[in-house]
CSV table of C-alpha atoms in Angstrom, one decimal:
chain,number,residue,atom,x,y,z
A,1,MET,CA,-47.2,-167.6,-82.4
A,2,LEU,CA,-45.3,-170.0,-84.6
A,3,VAL,CA,-43.3,-173.2,-83.5
A,4,VAL,CA,-41.4,-175.4,-85.7
A,5,ASP,CA,-40.6,-178.3,-83.6
A,6,ASN,CA,-38.0,-180.9,-84.5
A,7,VAL,CA,-39.3,-181.1,-88.5
A,8,THR,CA,-37.4,-183.7,-90.4
A,9,LYS,CA,-38.6,-184.1,-94.2
A,10,ARG,CA,-37.2,-186.4,-96.5
A,11,PHE,CA,-37.8,-187.1,-100.4
A,12,ALA,CA,-37.8,-189.9,-102.3
A,13,THR,CA,-35.2,-189.5,-105.1
A,14,ALA,CA,-33.8,-192.1,-108.1
A,15,ASP,CA,-30.6,-192.4,-105.5
A,16,GLY,CA,-33.0,-193.7,-102.6
A,17,GLY,CA,-33.6,-190.3,-101.1
A,18,VAL,CA,-32.7,-186.8,-99.9
A,19,THR,CA,-33.2,-185.3,-96.4
A,20,ALA,CA,-34.1,-181.6,-97.0
A,21,LEU,CA,-34.6,-180.8,-93.3
A,22,GLU,CA,-33.3,-182.6,-90.3
A,23,ASN,CA,-34.8,-181.9,-86.6
A,24,LEU,CA,-35.1,-178.4,-87.4
A,25,SER,CA,-36.7,-176.2,-84.9
A,26,LEU,CA,-37.3,-172.4,-84.6
A,27,GLU,CA,-39.9,-170.2,-83.1
A,28,VAL,CA,-41.4,-166.9,-83.9
A,29,SER,CA,-43.2,-164.8,-81.3
A,30,LYS,CA,-46.1,-162.2,-82.2
A,31,GLY,CA,-45.2,-159.2,-83.9
A,32,ARG,CA,-41.9,-160.3,-84.6
A,33,PHE,CA,-39.7,-160.2,-87.9
A,34,VAL,CA,-37.8,-163.5,-88.5
A,35,ALA,CA,-35.4,-164.2,-91.5
A,36,VAL,CA,-34.3,-167.7,-92.3
A,37,ILE,CA,-31.2,-167.8,-94.4
A,38,GLY,CA,-29.2,-170.4,-95.7
A,39,PRO,CA,-27.2,-171.5,-98.9
A,40,SER,CA,-29.1,-172.7,-101.9
A,41,GLY,CA,-30.4,-176.4,-101.3
A,42,CYS,CA,-30.4,-176.1,-97.4
A,43,GLY,CA,-34.4,-176.6,-97.5
A,44,LYS,CA,-35.6,-173.3,-97.3
A,45,SER,CA,-38.3,-173.2,-99.5
A,46,THR,CA,-39.1,-176.8,-98.2
A,47,LEU,CA,-39.7,-175.1,-94.9
A,48,PHE,CA,-41.8,-172.6,-96.5
A,49,ASN,CA,-44.2,-175.2,-98.3
A,50,ILE,CA,-44.5,-177.2,-95.1
A,51,ILE,CA,-45.4,-174.0,-92.8
A,52,GLY,CA,-47.7,-172.8,-95.6
A,53,GLY,CA,-49.6,-176.4,-95.5
A,54,LEU,CA,-48.3,-177.2,-99.1
A,55,VAL,CA,-45.9,-180.1,-98.2
A,56,GLU,CA,-47.3,-183.1,-96.1
A,57,GLY,CA,-45.8,-186.2,-94.9
A,58,TYR,CA,-42.9,-184.9,-92.4
A,59,GLU,CA,-41.8,-185.8,-89.2
A,60,GLY,CA,-42.0,-183.1,-85.9
A,61,ARG,CA,-44.7,-180.3,-85.8
A,62,VAL,CA,-45.6,-177.2,-86.8
A,63,LEU,CA,-48.0,-175.0,-84.7
A,64,ILE,CA,-49.5,-171.7,-85.0
A,65,ASP,CA,-51.0,-170.5,-81.8
A,66,GLY,CA,-50.8,-173.9,-80.5
A,67,GLN,CA,-52.9,-175.4,-83.0
A,68,PRO,CA,-50.9,-178.0,-85.3
A,69,VAL,CA,-50.7,-176.9,-88.6
A,70,ASP,CA,-52.1,-179.7,-91.2
A,71,GLY,CA,-52.8,-178.7,-95.0
A,72,VAL,CA,-53.0,-175.2,-95.7
A,73,HIS,CA,-53.9,-173.1,-92.5
A,74,ARG,CA,-56.2,-169.8,-92.6
A,75,ASP,CA,-53.7,-168.4,-90.1
A,76,VAL,CA,-50.8,-168.2,-92.6
A,77,GLY,CA,-50.3,-166.0,-95.7
A,78,MET,CA,-47.9,-166.9,-98.1
A,79,VAL,CA,-45.9,-164.5,-100.6
A,80,PHE,CA,-44.0,-166.7,-103.2
A,81,GLN,CA,-40.9,-166.5,-104.9
A,82,GLU,CA,-42.2,-166.6,-108.5
A,83,GLU,CA,-44.3,-164.2,-110.2
A,84,SER,CA,-47.7,-165.0,-108.6
A,85,THR,CA,-50.3,-162.3,-109.5
A,86,PHE,CA,-53.3,-163.5,-111.7
A,87,PRO,CA,-52.4,-161.6,-115.0
A,88,TRP,CA,-56.2,-161.7,-115.9
A,89,LEU,CA,-57.4,-159.4,-112.9
A,90,THR,CA,-56.2,-156.0,-112.1
A,91,THR,CA,-54.1,-154.9,-109.5
A,92,LEU,CA,-57.3,-154.0,-107.5
A,93,GLU,CA,-58.9,-157.4,-108.4
A,94,ASN,CA,-55.7,-159.2,-107.5
A,95,VAL,CA,-55.7,-158.0,-104.0
A,96,ALA,CA,-59.7,-158.2,-103.7
A,97,PHE,CA,-59.2,-161.9,-104.7
A,98,PRO,CA,-58.7,-163.7,-101.3
A,99,LEU,CA,-61.9,-161.3,-99.7
A,100,ASP,CA,-64.0,-162.4,-102.8
A,101,VAL,CA,-63.2,-166.1,-102.1
A,102,ALA,CA,-63.9,-165.7,-98.7
A,103,GLY,CA,-67.3,-164.3,-99.3
A,104,VAL,CA,-66.8,-160.5,-98.3
A,105,PRO,CA,-69.3,-158.3,-99.9
A,106,LYS,CA,-68.3,-156.4,-103.3
A,107,ALA,CA,-68.0,-153.0,-102.0
A,108,GLU,CA,-66.3,-153.9,-98.7
A,109,ARG,CA,-63.6,-156.0,-100.4
A,110,LEU,CA,-62.8,-153.3,-102.8
A,111,GLU,CA,-62.6,-150.6,-99.9
A,112,ARG,CA,-60.1,-152.9,-98.2
A,113,ALA,CA,-57.9,-153.7,-101.3
A,114,ARG,CA,-57.8,-150.3,-101.7
A,115,ALA,CA,-56.7,-149.6,-98.5
A,116,LEU,CA,-54.1,-152.4,-98.9
A,117,LEU,CA,-52.7,-151.0,-102.3
A,118,ARG,CA,-52.1,-147.6,-100.5
A,119,LEU,CA,-50.4,-149.3,-97.8
A,120,VAL,CA,-48.0,-151.1,-100.5
A,121,GLY,CA,-47.2,-147.4,-102.2
A,122,LEU,CA,-49.7,-148.6,-105.4
A,123,GLU,CA,-52.2,-146.0,-105.1
A,124,GLY,CA,-53.2,-144.7,-108.7
A,125,PHE,CA,-52.6,-148.4,-110.4
A,126,GLU,CA,-55.8,-150.1,-109.1
A,127,SER,CA,-56.9,-150.7,-112.6
A,128,ARG,CA,-53.8,-151.6,-114.5
A,129,TYR,CA,-52.7,-155.4,-115.1
A,130,PRO,CA,-49.7,-157.0,-113.8
A,131,ALA,CA,-48.3,-157.0,-117.2
A,132,GLU,CA,-48.4,-153.1,-116.8
A,133,LEU,CA,-46.6,-153.2,-113.6
A,134,SER,CA,-42.9,-153.5,-112.8
A,135,GLY,CA,-41.4,-156.6,-111.0
A,136,GLY,CA,-41.1,-154.8,-107.9
A,137,MET,CA,-44.9,-153.5,-108.1
A,138,ARG,CA,-46.1,-157.0,-108.9
A,139,GLN,CA,-44.5,-158.3,-106.0
A,140,ARG,CA,-45.9,-155.7,-103.9
A,141,THR,CA,-49.3,-156.5,-105.3
A,142,ALA,CA,-49.0,-160.2,-104.1
A,143,ILE,CA,-48.0,-158.9,-100.8
A,144,ALA,CA,-51.0,-156.7,-100.6
A,145,ARG,CA,-53.2,-159.8,-101.5
A,146,THR,CA,-51.7,-161.8,-99.0
A,147,LEU,CA,-52.4,-159.4,-96.4
A,148,ALA,CA,-56.1,-158.9,-97.5
A,149,PHE,CA,-56.3,-162.4,-96.4
A,150,GLN,CA,-55.3,-161.1,-92.9
A,151,PRO,CA,-53.2,-164.0,-91.8
A,152,LYS,CA,-51.5,-164.0,-88.3
A,153,LEU,CA,-48.2,-165.1,-90.0
A,154,LEU,CA,-47.0,-163.5,-93.0
A,155,LEU,CA,-44.7,-165.9,-94.7
A,156,MET,CA,-42.4,-164.9,-97.6
A,157,ASP,CA,-40.1,-166.9,-99.7
A,158,GLU,CA,-37.7,-164.7,-101.3
A,159,PRO,CA,-40.1,-162.2,-103.0
A,160,PHE,CA,-37.6,-159.9,-104.1
A,161,GLY,CA,-35.4,-162.8,-105.3
A,162,ALA,CA,-35.5,-161.6,-109.2
A,163,LEU,CA,-35.3,-158.0,-108.5
A,164,ASP,CA,-31.8,-156.2,-108.4
A,165,GLU,CA,-29.8,-155.1,-105.5
A,166,GLN,CA,-31.4,-151.2,-105.2
A,167,THR,CA,-35.0,-151.9,-105.6
A,168,ARG,CA,-34.6,-154.9,-103.4
A,169,LEU,CA,-33.1,-152.2,-100.9
A,170,LEU,CA,-36.2,-149.8,-101.5
A,171,LEU,CA,-38.7,-152.7,-101.3
A,172,GLY,CA,-37.3,-153.7,-97.9
A,173,ASP,CA,-38.1,-150.1,-96.8
A,174,GLN,CA,-41.8,-150.9,-97.8
A,175,VAL,CA,-42.1,-153.8,-96.1
A,176,LEU,CA,-40.6,-152.5,-92.9
A,177,ARG,CA,-43.1,-149.7,-93.0
A,178,ILE,CA,-46.1,-152.7,-93.4
A,179,HIS,CA,-44.4,-154.4,-90.6
A,180,ARG,CA,-44.2,-151.4,-88.6
A,181,GLU,CA,-48.0,-150.2,-89.4
A,182,LEU,CA,-49.5,-153.5,-88.9
A,183,GLN,CA,-47.3,-155.3,-86.3
A,184,GLN,CA,-47.3,-158.1,-88.7
A,185,THR,CA,-45.6,-161.5,-87.6
A,186,THR,CA,-43.3,-162.3,-90.7
A,187,LEU,CA,-41.0,-165.3,-91.4
A,188,LEU,CA,-39.1,-164.3,-94.6
A,189,ILE,CA,-37.0,-167.2,-96.3
A,190,THR,CA,-34.0,-165.2,-98.2
A,191,HIS,CA,-30.6,-166.2,-99.7
A,192,SER,CA,-29.6,-162.3,-99.4
A,193,ILE,CA,-27.7,-161.6,-96.0
A,194,THR,CA,-28.1,-157.9,-96.4
A,195,GLU,CA,-32.1,-158.1,-96.9
A,196,ALA,CA,-32.1,-160.4,-93.6
A,197,VAL,CA,-30.1,-158.0,-91.4
A,198,GLN,CA,-32.0,-154.9,-92.6
A,199,LEU,CA,-35.6,-156.4,-92.2
A,200,ALA,CA,-35.5,-159.0,-89.3
A,201,ASP,CA,-35.4,-159.2,-85.8
A,202,GLU,CA,-33.5,-162.4,-85.6
A,203,VAL,CA,-31.8,-164.3,-88.6
A,204,VAL,CA,-32.2,-168.0,-88.5
A,205,VAL,CA,-28.6,-169.3,-90.2
A,206,MET,CA,-29.2,-172.7,-91.8
A,207,THR,CA,-26.5,-175.5,-92.6
A,208,TYR,CA,-26.6,-177.1,-96.1
A,209,ARG,CA,-28.2,-180.3,-96.7
A,210,PRO,CA,-29.6,-181.8,-94.4
A,211,GLY,CA,-31.2,-178.3,-93.3
A,212,CYS,CA,-31.0,-177.7,-89.5
A,213,LEU,CA,-30.4,-174.8,-87.4
A,214,LYS,CA,-27.0,-173.5,-87.5
A,215,ARG,CA,-27.2,-170.2,-85.6
A,216,LEU,CA,-29.6,-167.9,-84.6
A,217,VAL,CA,-28.4,-164.5,-84.7
A,218,ARG,CA,-30.1,-161.5,-83.0
A,219,VAL,CA,-30.4,-158.4,-84.9
A,220,ASP,CA,-30.1,-155.8,-82.4
A,221,LEU,CA,-30.4,-152.6,-84.8
A,222,PRO,CA,-33.0,-149.9,-83.7
A,223,ARG,CA,-36.3,-149.6,-84.8
A,224,PRO,CA,-37.9,-148.1,-87.1
A,225,ARG,CA,-35.1,-148.6,-89.6
A,226,ASP,CA,-34.9,-147.8,-93.4
A,227,SER,CA,-32.4,-148.9,-95.9
A,228,ALA,CA,-29.8,-146.3,-94.7
A,229,ILE,CA,-29.2,-148.4,-91.7
A,230,VAL,CA,-26.9,-150.7,-94.2
A,231,SER,CA,-24.0,-148.1,-93.8
A,232,SER,CA,-23.7,-148.2,-90.5
A,233,PRO,CA,-20.8,-150.2,-88.9
A,234,GLU,CA,-23.3,-152.3,-86.8
A,235,PHE,CA,-25.0,-153.5,-90.1
A,236,GLY,CA,-21.8,-154.1,-91.6
A,237,ARG,CA,-20.8,-156.0,-88.2
A,238,LEU,CA,-24.0,-158.0,-88.2
A,239,VAL,CA,-23.6,-159.1,-92.2
A,240,ALA,CA,-19.8,-160.1,-91.4
A,241,GLU,CA,-21.1,-162.4,-88.5
A,242,VAL,CA,-23.7,-164.1,-90.8
A,243,TRP,CA,-21.4,-164.7,-93.4
A,244,SER,CA,-18.9,-166.2,-91.2
A,245,ASP,CA,-21.4,-168.7,-90.4
A,246,LEU,CA,-22.8,-169.2,-93.7
A,247,ARG,CA,-19.8,-169.1,-95.4
A,248,ALA,CA,-18.8,-172.9,-94.9
A,249,GLU,CA,-22.0,-174.1,-95.7
A,250,ALA,CA,-22.4,-172.2,-98.9
A,251,SER,CA,-18.9,-173.7,-99.6
A,252,ARG,CA,-20.1,-177.0,-98.9
A,253,GLY,CA,-23.0,-176.7,-101.2
A,254,MET,CA,-21.2,-175.5,-103.9
A,255,GLN,CA,-19.0,-178.3,-103.8
A,256,ASP,CA,-21.8,-180.8,-103.5
A,257,ILE,CA,-23.8,-179.3,-106.8
A,258,GLU,CA,-20.2,-179.4,-108.8
A,259,SER,CA,-19.3,-183.0,-107.8
A,260,HIS,CA,-23.2,-184.1,-109.0
A,261,ARG,CA,-22.5,-181.8,-112.0
A,262,LYS,CA,-19.3,-183.8,-112.6
A,263,GLU,CA,-20.7,-187.6,-112.1
A,264,GLU,CA,-23.6,-186.5,-114.4
A,265,ILE,CA,-20.7,-185.5,-117.0
A,266,SER,CA,-18.6,-188.5,-116.5
B,1,MET,CA,-49.6,-146.9,-140.0
B,2,LYS,CA,-52.2,-148.8,-138.2
B,3,PRO,CA,-52.1,-152.8,-138.4
B,4,ALA,CA,-55.7,-152.7,-140.0
B,5,THR,CA,-54.7,-150.4,-142.7
B,6,ALA,CA,-51.3,-152.1,-143.3
B,7,GLY,CA,-53.4,-155.4,-144.0
B,8,ILE,CA,-56.0,-153.5,-146.1
B,9,LEU,CA,-53.2,-152.1,-148.4
B,10,GLY,CA,-51.2,-155.6,-148.4
B,11,VAL,CA,-54.3,-157.4,-150.0
B,12,ALA,CA,-55.0,-154.4,-152.4
B,13,ALA,CA,-51.4,-154.6,-153.7
B,14,ALA,CA,-51.6,-158.4,-154.2
B,15,ALA,CA,-55.2,-157.8,-155.8
B,16,LEU,CA,-53.3,-155.4,-158.0
B,17,ALA,CA,-50.6,-157.7,-158.8
B,18,MET,CA,-52.8,-160.5,-159.9
B,19,GLU,CA,-54.9,-157.9,-162.1
B,20,GLY,CA,-51.7,-156.8,-163.7
B,21,VAL,CA,-50.5,-160.4,-164.2
B,22,VAL,CA,-53.6,-161.4,-165.9
B,23,ARG,CA,-54.0,-158.4,-168.3
B,24,ALA,CA,-50.5,-158.7,-169.2
B,25,GLY,CA,-51.4,-162.2,-170.5
B,26,TRP,CA,-48.9,-163.9,-168.5
B,27,VAL,CA,-51.5,-166.2,-166.9
B,28,SER,CA,-54.9,-167.0,-169.0
B,29,PRO,CA,-58.0,-165.9,-167.1
B,30,LEU,CA,-59.3,-169.3,-167.6
B,31,VAL,CA,-56.8,-170.4,-164.8
B,32,VAL,CA,-56.5,-167.0,-162.7
B,33,ALA,CA,-59.7,-164.7,-162.3
B,34,PRO,CA,-58.9,-160.7,-162.6
B,35,PRO,CA,-59.7,-159.2,-159.5
B,36,SER,CA,-61.9,-156.8,-161.7
B,37,ALA,CA,-64.0,-159.6,-162.5
B,38,LEU,CA,-65.1,-160.4,-159.3
B,39,PRO,CA,-67.8,-157.9,-158.7
B,40,GLU,CA,-69.8,-158.7,-161.9
B,41,ALA,CA,-69.4,-162.6,-160.8
B,42,PHE,CA,-70.8,-161.6,-157.4
B,43,ARG,CA,-73.7,-159.8,-158.7
B,44,ARG,CA,-74.6,-162.7,-160.9
B,45,MET,CA,-74.4,-165.0,-158.1
B,46,TRP,CA,-76.3,-162.9,-155.8
B,47,ASP,CA,-79.1,-162.7,-158.4
B,48,GLU,CA,-78.9,-166.6,-158.3
B,49,GLY,CA,-79.0,-167.0,-154.8
B,50,PHE,CA,-75.6,-168.4,-154.6
B,51,ILE,CA,-74.0,-166.0,-152.0
B,52,LEU,CA,-76.2,-165.4,-148.6
B,53,HIS,CA,-77.9,-168.8,-148.2
B,54,PRO,CA,-74.9,-171.0,-149.0
B,55,ALA,CA,-72.8,-168.6,-146.5
B,56,LEU,CA,-75.0,-169.1,-143.8
B,57,ILE,CA,-75.3,-172.7,-144.2
B,58,THR,CA,-71.6,-173.0,-143.9
B,59,LEU,CA,-71.2,-170.8,-141.3
B,60,ALA,CA,-73.8,-172.6,-139.3
B,61,GLN,CA,-72.4,-176.0,-140.0
B,62,ALA,CA,-68.7,-174.4,-139.0
B,63,PHE,CA,-70.4,-173.2,-135.7
B,64,ALA,CA,-72.1,-176.6,-135.0
B,65,ALA,CA,-69.0,-178.8,-135.8
B,66,THR,CA,-66.6,-176.6,-133.4
B,67,GLY,CA,-69.4,-176.0,-131.0
B,68,ALA,CA,-69.7,-179.7,-130.4
B,69,ALA,CA,-66.0,-180.4,-130.5
B,70,ALA,CA,-65.6,-177.6,-128.0
B,71,ALA,CA,-68.4,-179.1,-125.5
B,72,ILE,CA,-66.7,-182.4,-126.0
B,73,GLY,CA,-62.9,-181.7,-126.5
B,74,ILE,CA,-62.2,-179.1,-123.7
B,75,PRO,CA,-63.7,-181.2,-120.5
B,76,TRP,CA,-61.7,-184.3,-122.7
B,77,GLY,CA,-58.5,-182.0,-122.8
B,78,TYR,CA,-59.3,-181.2,-119.0
B,79,VAL,CA,-59.4,-184.8,-118.0
B,80,LEU,CA,-56.4,-185.7,-119.5
B,81,TRP,CA,-54.5,-183.2,-117.4
B,82,ARG,CA,-56.4,-184.0,-114.3
B,83,ARG,CA,-55.4,-187.8,-114.7
B,84,PRO,CA,-51.9,-187.5,-116.1
B,85,VAL,CA,-51.8,-191.2,-116.4
B,86,LEU,CA,-54.5,-190.7,-119.0
B,87,GLY,CA,-52.6,-187.7,-120.8
B,88,GLU,CA,-49.5,-189.5,-121.2
B,89,ALA,CA,-51.6,-192.7,-122.4
B,90,TYR,CA,-53.5,-191.2,-124.9
B,91,THR,CA,-51.8,-187.9,-125.9
B,92,PRO,CA,-49.4,-189.5,-128.3
B,93,TRP,CA,-52.7,-191.5,-129.9
B,94,ILE,CA,-54.7,-188.3,-130.3
B,95,GLY,CA,-51.5,-186.3,-131.8
B,96,ALA,CA,-51.0,-189.3,-134.4
B,97,ALA,CA,-54.8,-188.8,-135.2
B,98,PHE,CA,-54.6,-185.3,-136.1
B,99,ALA,CA,-52.4,-186.3,-138.7
B,100,ALA,CA,-54.6,-188.6,-140.2
B,101,PRO,CA,-56.6,-187.1,-143.1
B,102,THR,CA,-60.1,-188.3,-141.9
B,103,VAL,CA,-61.9,-186.5,-144.8
B,104,LEU,CA,-60.9,-189.4,-146.9
B,105,LEU,CA,-63.0,-191.6,-144.6
B,106,PHE,CA,-66.2,-190.0,-146.3
B,107,PRO,CA,-67.6,-192.9,-147.9
B,108,LEU,CA,-67.9,-194.4,-144.5
B,109,PHE,CA,-69.6,-191.5,-143.3
B,110,LEU,CA,-72.2,-191.1,-146.4
B,111,VAL,CA,-73.4,-194.9,-145.6
B,112,LEU,CA,-73.4,-194.0,-141.7
B,113,PHE,CA,-75.3,-190.8,-142.0
B,114,GLY,CA,-76.3,-190.7,-145.8
B,115,ARG,CA,-75.7,-187.4,-148.0
B,116,GLY,CA,-76.9,-184.4,-145.7
B,117,TYR,CA,-75.7,-181.9,-143.1
B,118,ALA,CA,-75.0,-184.8,-140.3
B,119,THR,CA,-72.2,-186.2,-142.3
B,120,THR,CA,-70.6,-182.6,-143.3
B,121,ILE,CA,-70.9,-181.7,-139.6
B,122,PHE,CA,-69.6,-184.8,-138.2
B,123,VAL,CA,-66.6,-184.5,-140.5
B,124,GLY,CA,-65.8,-181.4,-139.5
B,125,PHE,CA,-66.3,-182.1,-135.7
B,126,ILE,CA,-63.9,-184.7,-135.8
B,127,ALA,CA,-61.3,-182.3,-137.5
B,128,ALA,CA,-62.0,-179.7,-134.9
B,129,ALA,CA,-62.1,-181.9,-131.5
B,130,ILE,CA,-58.7,-183.2,-132.0
B,131,PRO,CA,-56.8,-179.9,-131.9
B,132,ILE,CA,-59.1,-178.6,-129.1
B,133,VAL,CA,-58.5,-181.9,-126.8
B,134,LEU,CA,-54.9,-181.5,-127.4
B,135,LYS,CA,-54.5,-177.6,-126.5
B,136,THR,CA,-56.9,-177.7,-123.7
B,137,ARG,CA,-54.5,-180.4,-122.2
B,138,GLU,CA,-51.4,-178.5,-123.2
B,139,ALA,CA,-52.9,-175.4,-121.9
B,140,PHE,CA,-53.8,-176.7,-118.3
B,141,VAL,CA,-50.2,-178.4,-118.2
B,142,ALA,CA,-48.7,-175.1,-118.8
B,143,VAL,CA,-50.6,-173.1,-115.8
B,144,PRO,CA,-47.8,-172.0,-113.6
B,145,LYS,CA,-48.2,-174.2,-110.1
B,146,VAL,CA,-47.2,-171.2,-108.2
B,147,LEU,CA,-51.0,-169.7,-109.6
B,148,LEU,CA,-52.5,-172.8,-108.0
B,149,ASP,CA,-50.5,-172.5,-104.9
B,150,VAL,CA,-51.8,-169.0,-104.2
B,151,GLY,CA,-55.1,-170.4,-104.7
B,152,ARG,CA,-54.8,-173.5,-102.4
B,153,SER,CA,-53.2,-170.8,-99.7
B,154,PHE,CA,-56.5,-168.8,-99.7
B,155,ASN,CA,-58.4,-172.2,-99.1
B,156,LEU,CA,-59.5,-172.5,-102.4
B,157,GLY,CA,-61.2,-176.0,-102.7
B,158,GLU,CA,-60.5,-178.1,-105.7
B,159,GLY,CA,-63.6,-176.8,-107.6
B,160,GLY,CA,-62.7,-173.5,-106.9
B,161,LEU,CA,-59.2,-173.5,-108.0
B,162,VAL,CA,-60.0,-175.1,-111.3
B,163,ARG,CA,-63.2,-172.3,-111.9
B,164,ARG,CA,-61.0,-169.4,-110.8
B,165,VAL,CA,-57.3,-170.3,-111.2
B,166,ALA,CA,-56.8,-172.8,-113.7
B,167,PHE,CA,-59.4,-172.3,-116.1
B,168,PRO,CA,-58.7,-168.5,-116.3
B,169,ALA,CA,-55.1,-169.1,-116.7
B,170,ALA,CA,-55.6,-171.4,-119.5
B,171,VAL,CA,-58.0,-169.2,-121.6
B,172,PRO,CA,-55.3,-168.2,-124.2
B,173,GLY,CA,-54.2,-171.8,-124.9
B,174,ILE,CA,-57.7,-173.2,-125.1
B,175,PHE,CA,-58.7,-170.3,-127.5
B,176,THR,CA,-55.7,-171.5,-129.7
B,177,GLY,CA,-57.1,-174.9,-129.8
B,178,LEU,CA,-60.4,-173.5,-130.8
B,179,ARG,CA,-59.1,-171.1,-133.7
B,180,LEU,CA,-57.1,-174.4,-135.0
B,181,GLY,CA,-60.3,-176.5,-134.4
B,182,LEU,CA,-62.4,-173.8,-136.4
B,183,ILE,CA,-60.2,-173.6,-139.2
B,184,TYR,CA,-60.0,-177.5,-139.6
B,185,ALA,CA,-63.6,-177.6,-139.0
B,186,LEU,CA,-64.2,-175.2,-142.0
B,187,VAL,CA,-61.4,-176.9,-144.4
B,188,ASN,CA,-63.0,-180.3,-143.8
B,189,ILE,CA,-66.7,-179.0,-144.3
B,190,ILE,CA,-65.7,-177.0,-147.5
B,191,GLY,CA,-64.1,-180.1,-148.6
B,192,MET,CA,-66.8,-182.3,-147.7
B,193,GLU,CA,-69.5,-180.0,-149.4
B,194,PHE,CA,-67.3,-180.0,-152.6
B,195,LEU,CA,-66.8,-183.9,-152.6
B,196,ILE,CA,-70.4,-184.7,-152.2
B,197,ASP,CA,-71.8,-181.6,-154.1
B,198,PHE,CA,-74.0,-180.9,-151.0
B,199,GLY,CA,-74.5,-177.9,-148.5
B,200,GLY,CA,-73.0,-174.3,-148.8
B,201,LEU,CA,-69.9,-172.4,-150.0
B,202,GLY,CA,-68.1,-175.6,-150.9
B,203,ARG,CA,-71.0,-177.0,-153.2
B,204,ILE,CA,-71.0,-173.3,-155.0
B,205,ALA,CA,-67.3,-173.4,-155.5
B,206,SER,CA,-67.7,-177.2,-156.9
B,207,GLU,CA,-70.7,-175.8,-159.1
B,208,MET,CA,-68.6,-172.9,-160.4
B,209,TYR,CA,-66.0,-175.1,-161.1
B,210,PHE,CA,-67.8,-177.7,-163.4
B,211,ARG,CA,-69.4,-174.7,-164.8
B,212,PHE,CA,-65.8,-173.2,-165.9
B,213,GLU,CA,-67.0,-169.9,-164.1
B,214,ILE,CA,-63.5,-169.1,-162.7
B,215,PRO,CA,-64.7,-165.6,-161.4
B,216,GLY,CA,-67.5,-167.5,-159.7
B,217,MET,CA,-65.3,-170.2,-158.3
B,218,TYR,CA,-62.6,-167.3,-156.8
B,219,VAL,CA,-66.0,-165.4,-155.3
B,220,ALA,CA,-66.8,-168.6,-153.3
B,221,ILE,CA,-63.4,-169.0,-152.0
B,222,LEU,CA,-63.5,-165.1,-150.8
B,223,LEU,CA,-66.6,-165.9,-149.1
B,224,ILE,CA,-64.9,-169.0,-147.5
B,225,VAL,CA,-62.4,-166.9,-146.1
B,226,LEU,CA,-65.1,-164.2,-144.9
B,227,VAL,CA,-66.9,-166.8,-143.0
B,228,SER,CA,-63.6,-167.8,-141.3
B,229,TRP,CA,-62.8,-164.1,-140.6
B,230,ILE,CA,-66.3,-163.7,-138.9
B,231,PHE,CA,-65.8,-166.9,-137.2
B,232,LEU,CA,-62.3,-165.9,-135.7
B,233,ALA,CA,-63.5,-162.5,-134.9
B,234,ALA,CA,-66.2,-163.6,-132.6
B,235,LEU,CA,-63.7,-165.9,-130.8
B,236,THR,CA,-61.2,-163.1,-130.0
B,237,ARG,CA,-64.3,-161.1,-128.8
B,238,LEU,CA,-65.0,-164.1,-126.4
B,239,GLU,CA,-61.6,-164.6,-125.5
B,240,THR,CA,-61.3,-160.7,-124.5
B,241,TRP,CA,-64.7,-160.8,-122.5
B,242,LEU,CA,-63.5,-164.0,-120.6
B,243,ARG,CA,-60.0,-163.3,-120.0
B,244,PRO,CA,-59.3,-159.1,-120.6
B,245,ARG,CA,-55.2,-159.8,-120.6
């Protein structure tokens, strides 16, 4: 389904350049849920933008069903980390937006948008504007809007990053339910170990800069799952396993950032 | 208490205070007209044809000047956003021109356009265009990148991206520029009418001033405020229609 093959991305900087990703390869099979986790600065968001076709000028290949991704791809739906609902549109209009762009007749697009709002648990909020919703509701609107596009791959970049831990766990339940009902192939970029283990079939652990694959952790927790699984010993073991790989990379990242700050101050 | 009620009560309290200050003899009625004298002045001016026609003339000029400034200023601000090099090169100069008292160039405009509406509207147009250009560019620059990325991720082309994402997102900022533009246009048009003794409410204010009809001058000033209020209310309606939230 999705193949990231030996991708390297360098950015030019005043210091001469930085390699965000180096020889990164990963695969996501149809219907699978894969989480990518890594410390801040490991190139997670760069990977998100490359797969989504928003960043060009990289080495390697990104393929969707064998077709190379060159620019924005019809089969990739993106959910962004930042607040991304359109504030001038109602919840229903937001979800119907991609269908409107695609030229779907009004009655059909509104019907499909209503069904998706039901799917993400926002029935009854159709005529509300984003400013009237909570952060979690706005992100669910954004997810429904992306699903309206009927992408083959749902690509999410820390969609619940700005929310508190309890809300994240509960929204994780909704994401699991959506994945179960739609069998949607999903790639989640996250910095939360619990979120990654709660939701994914596989967790890709990335190294600190330059970002490359450190380890692939298979999450063999039974499905269907919900957030109650976080109390199971197996969940704890998997979280510890991911953290043991991530700890060294996160420490390296923190030291690097601190040394840069010291240089800036001195 | 509703905000509108509070606003009316505040204005009424200020009028009462003015009345008290004049009646107590602390300020001469030749300097400050007591509000109680305004209805009579209004009636007299209405009979002389000094109210409706001049107000409509000023309203039409402000509309023409702000409309022309919007028609040119909004696309201009958009270009300064789309071409960042142009934006960086010219925004400081346009910002500096904002501070220039262009109304003082009125003798030049009189030579160019003669003593007529072309001069007053042109002065209003220049005054309105500058804030509209600056605020439009600012509004587009402030559009969150993520909203544009969302549009791109749905395969919107550049035209669709501007029409369906960037413009609606920039509407509040653009309307801030339009409001400022309107106010500057109105102030400059009234100033020109006063200076060249031609046109609408500015000319009436000038005439009342030279006749020492102080209440009449205050009526003219209140009408200017009313014209401004009508225009700003219409802009708010238009903004709400274009962007409900």
